[in-house]
Amino acid sequence: MSDKEQLPDSQLFTVRVWLEGEVDGQPQWRGKLRHVPSGEIRHFRGWAALIPLMLDMLRRYPGQNFTGYNKESRDEK
């Protein structure tokens, strides 16, 4: 595969968030994180929980685009 044809090492996520009221005057955010290529869905409470979930998914799906290619197979072509 030539340099122009190489696929980027990227992942696609969707994030849905909603407000579930307040506790001690602070908004309570909930959310749903979806890793689009795999379809995996994880739920979270509070913004601080979002990044660790995303990082966990990125570690488990490194360099994959789920169309039959991964980092190693692209390097072989």
JSON list of C-alpha atoms in Angstrom, two decimals:
[
{"chain": "A", "resi": 1, "resn": "MET", "atom": "CA", "xyz": [0.00, 0.00, 0.00]},
{"chain": "A", "resi": 2, "resn": "SER", "atom": "CA", "xyz": [1.44, 3.39, -0.94]},
{"chain": "A", "resi": 3, "resn": "ASP", "atom": "CA", "xyz": [1.73, 6.30, 1.49]},
{"chain": "A", "resi": 4, "resn": "LYS", "atom": "CA", "xyz": [-1.27, 7.96, -0.17]},
{"chain": "A", "resi": 5, "resn": "GLU", "atom": "CA", "xyz": [-3.43, 4.85, 0.32]},
{"chain": "A", "resi": 6, "resn": "GLN", "atom": "CA", "xyz": [-2.67, 4.25, 4.00]},
{"chain": "A", "resi": 7, "resn": "LEU", "atom": "CA", "xyz": [-5.60, 4.53, 6.34]},
{"chain": "A", "resi": 8, "resn": "PRO", "atom": "CA", "xyz": [-5.30, 6.83, 9.36]},
{"chain": "A", "resi": 9, "resn": "ASP", "atom": "CA", "xyz": [-5.05, 5.33, 12.82]},
{"chain": "A", "resi": 10, "resn": "SER", "atom": "CA", "xyz": [-8.26, 6.83, 14.13]},
{"chain": "A", "resi": 11, "resn": "GLN", "atom": "CA", "xyz": [-11.37, 5.69, 15.95]},
{"chain": "A", "resi": 12, "resn": "LEU", "atom": "CA", "xyz": [-14.93, 7.00, 15.89]},
{"chain": "A", "resi": 13, "resn": "PHE", "atom": "CA", "xyz": [-17.07, 7.49, 19.00]},
{"chain": "A", "resi": 14, "resn": "THR", "atom": "CA", "xyz": [-20.50, 8.92, 19.68]},
{"chain": "A", "resi": 15, "resn": "VAL", "atom": "CA", "xyz": [-21.32, 10.44, 23.05]},
{"chain": "A", "resi": 16, "resn": "ARG", "atom": "CA", "xyz": [-24.83, 11.10, 24.34]},
{"chain": "A", "resi": 17, "resn": "VAL", "atom": "CA", "xyz": [-25.19, 13.11, 27.55]},
{"chain": "A", "resi": 18, "resn": "TRP", "atom": "CA", "xyz": [-28.15, 14.15, 29.65]},
{"chain": "A", "resi": 19, "resn": "LEU", "atom": "CA", "xyz": [-28.76, 15.97, 32.90]},
{"chain": "A", "resi": 20, "resn": "GLU", "atom": "CA", "xyz": [-30.31, 13.95, 35.73]},
{"chain": "A", "resi": 21, "resn": "GLY", "atom": "CA", "xyz": [-31.03, 16.75, 38.15]},
{"chain": "A", "resi": 22, "resn": "GLU", "atom": "CA", "xyz": [-28.82, 18.23, 40.83]},
{"chain": "A", "resi": 23, "resn": "VAL", "atom": "CA", "xyz": [-27.15, 17.07, 44.04]},
{"chain": "A", "resi": 24, "resn": "ASP", "atom": "CA", "xyz": [-26.10, 19.79, 46.48]},
{"chain": "A", "resi": 25, "resn": "GLY", "atom": "CA", "xyz": [-26.69, 22.36, 43.75]},
{"chain": "A", "resi": 26, "resn": "GLN", "atom": "CA", "xyz": [-24.37, 20.59, 41.28]},
{"chain": "A", "resi": 27, "resn": "PRO", "atom": "CA", "xyz": [-25.67, 19.21, 37.96]},
{"chain": "A", "resi": 28, "resn": "GLN", "atom": "CA", "xyz": [-25.48, 15.43, 37.66]},
{"chain": "A", "resi": 29, "resn": "TRP", "atom": "CA", "xyz": [-24.52, 14.42, 34.15]},
{"chain": "A", "resi": 30, "resn": "ARG", "atom": "CA", "xyz": [-24.98, 10.90, 32.78]},
{"chain": "A", "resi": 31, "resn": "GLY", "atom": "CA", "xyz": [-23.90, 9.60, 29.44]},
{"chain": "A", "resi": 32, "resn": "LYS", "atom": "CA", "xyz": [-23.51, 6.83, 26.91]},
{"chain": "A", "resi": 33, "resn": "LEU", "atom": "CA", "xyz": [-20.28, 6.27, 24.98]},
{"chain": "A", "resi": 34, "resn": "ARG", "atom": "CA", "xyz": [-20.42, 4.19, 21.81]},
{"chain": "A", "resi": 35, "resn": "HIS", "atom": "CA", "xyz": [-17.37, 2.93, 19.92]},
{"chain": "A", "resi": 36, "resn": "VAL", "atom": "CA", "xyz": [-18.85, 3.02, 16.42]},
{"chain": "A", "resi": 37, "resn": "PRO", "atom": "CA", "xyz": [-16.67, 0.41, 14.63]},
{"chain": "A", "resi": 38, "resn": "SER", "atom": "CA", "xyz": [-17.23, -2.31, 17.25]},
{"chain": "A", "resi": 39, "resn": "GLY", "atom": "CA", "xyz": [-20.66, -1.21, 18.47]},
{"chain": "A", "resi": 40, "resn": "GLU", "atom": "CA", "xyz": [-19.51, -1.44, 22.09]},
{"chain": "A", "resi": 41, "resn": "ILE", "atom": "CA", "xyz": [-21.53, 0.79, 24.44]},
{"chain": "A", "resi": 42, "resn": "ARG", "atom": "CA", "xyz": [-20.53, 1.95, 27.91]},
{"chain": "A", "resi": 43, "resn": "HIS", "atom": "CA", "xyz": [-22.47, 4.20, 30.30]},
{"chain": "A", "resi": 44, "resn": "PHE", "atom": "CA", "xyz": [-20.93, 6.75, 32.63]},
{"chain": "A", "resi": 45, "resn": "ARG", "atom": "CA", "xyz": [-21.80, 9.17, 35.44]},
{"chain": "A", "resi": 46, "resn": "GLY", "atom": "CA", "xyz": [-20.04, 12.52, 35.51]},
{"chain": "A", "resi": 47, "resn": "TRP", "atom": "CA", "xyz": [-17.61, 14.00, 33.03]},
{"chain": "A", "resi": 48, "resn": "ALA", "atom": "CA", "xyz": [-14.57, 12.62, 34.87]},
{"chain": "A", "resi": 49, "resn": "ALA", "atom": "CA", "xyz": [-15.65, 9.06, 34.00]},
{"chain": "A", "resi": 50, "resn": "LEU", "atom": "CA", "xyz": [-15.82, 9.67, 30.22]},
{"chain": "A", "resi": 51, "resn": "ILE", "atom": "CA", "xyz": [-12.10, 9.85, 29.41]},
{"chain": "A", "resi": 52, "resn": "PRO", "atom": "CA", "xyz": [-11.08, 6.66, 31.27]},
{"chain": "A", "resi": 53, "resn": "LEU", "atom": "CA", "xyz": [-13.80, 4.73, 29.40]},
{"chain": "A", "resi": 54, "resn": "MET", "atom": "CA", "xyz": [-12.64, 6.11, 26.06]},
{"chain": "A", "resi": 55, "resn": "LEU", "atom": "CA", "xyz": [-9.00, 5.33, 26.84]},
{"chain": "A", "resi": 56, "resn": "ASP", "atom": "CA", "xyz": [-9.94, 1.77, 27.79]},
{"chain": "A", "resi": 57, "resn": "MET", "atom": "CA", "xyz": [-11.65, 1.28, 24.43]},
{"chain": "A", "resi": 58, "resn": "LEU", "atom": "CA", "xyz": [-8.70, 2.79, 22.57]},
{"chain": "A", "resi": 59, "resn": "ARG", "atom": "CA", "xyz": [-6.33, 0.36, 24.31]},
{"chain": "A", "resi": 60, "resn": "ARG", "atom": "CA", "xyz": [-8.50, -2.61, 23.37]},
{"chain": "A", "resi": 61, "resn": "TYR", "atom": "CA", "xyz": [-8.97, -1.59, 19.73]},
{"chain": "A", "resi": 62, "resn": "PRO", "atom": "CA", "xyz": [-5.57, -0.13, 18.73]},
{"chain": "A", "resi": 63, "resn": "GLY", "atom": "CA", "xyz": [-5.14, 0.71, 15.07]},
{"chain": "A", "resi": 64, "resn": "GLN", "atom": "CA", "xyz": [-8.22, -1.22, 13.96]},
{"chain": "A", "resi": 65, "resn": "ASN", "atom": "CA", "xyz": [-10.82, 0.07, 11.57]},
{"chain": "A", "resi": 66, "resn": "PHE", "atom": "CA", "xyz": [-12.93, -3.14, 11.56]},
{"chain": "A", "resi": 67, "resn": "THR", "atom": "CA", "xyz": [-12.98, -3.47, 7.77]},
{"chain": "A", "resi": 68, "resn": "GLY", "atom": "CA", "xyz": [-10.44, -6.28, 7.66]},
{"chain": "A", "resi": 69, "resn": "TYR", "atom": "CA", "xyz": [-7.41, -4.07, 8.20]},
{"chain": "A", "resi": 70, "resn": "ASN", "atom": "CA", "xyz": [-5.28, -3.47, 11.23]},
{"chain": "A", "resi": 71, "resn": "LYS", "atom": "CA", "xyz": [-1.93, -1.77, 11.68]},
{"chain": "A", "resi": 72, "resn": "GLU", "atom": "CA", "xyz": [0.05, -4.95, 10.91]},
{"chain": "A", "resi": 73, "resn": "SER", "atom": "CA", "xyz": [-1.90, -5.96, 7.80]},
{"chain": "A", "resi": 74, "resn": "ARG", "atom": "CA", "xyz": [-1.60, -2.44, 6.34]},
{"chain": "A", "resi": 75, "resn": "ASP", "atom": "CA", "xyz": [2.18, -2.57, 6.77]},
{"chain": "A", "resi": 76, "resn": "GLU", "atom": "CA", "xyz": [2.36, -5.86, 4.85]},
{"chain": "A", "resi": 77, "resn": "LYS", "atom": "CA", "xyz": [0.64, -4.52, 1.71]}
]
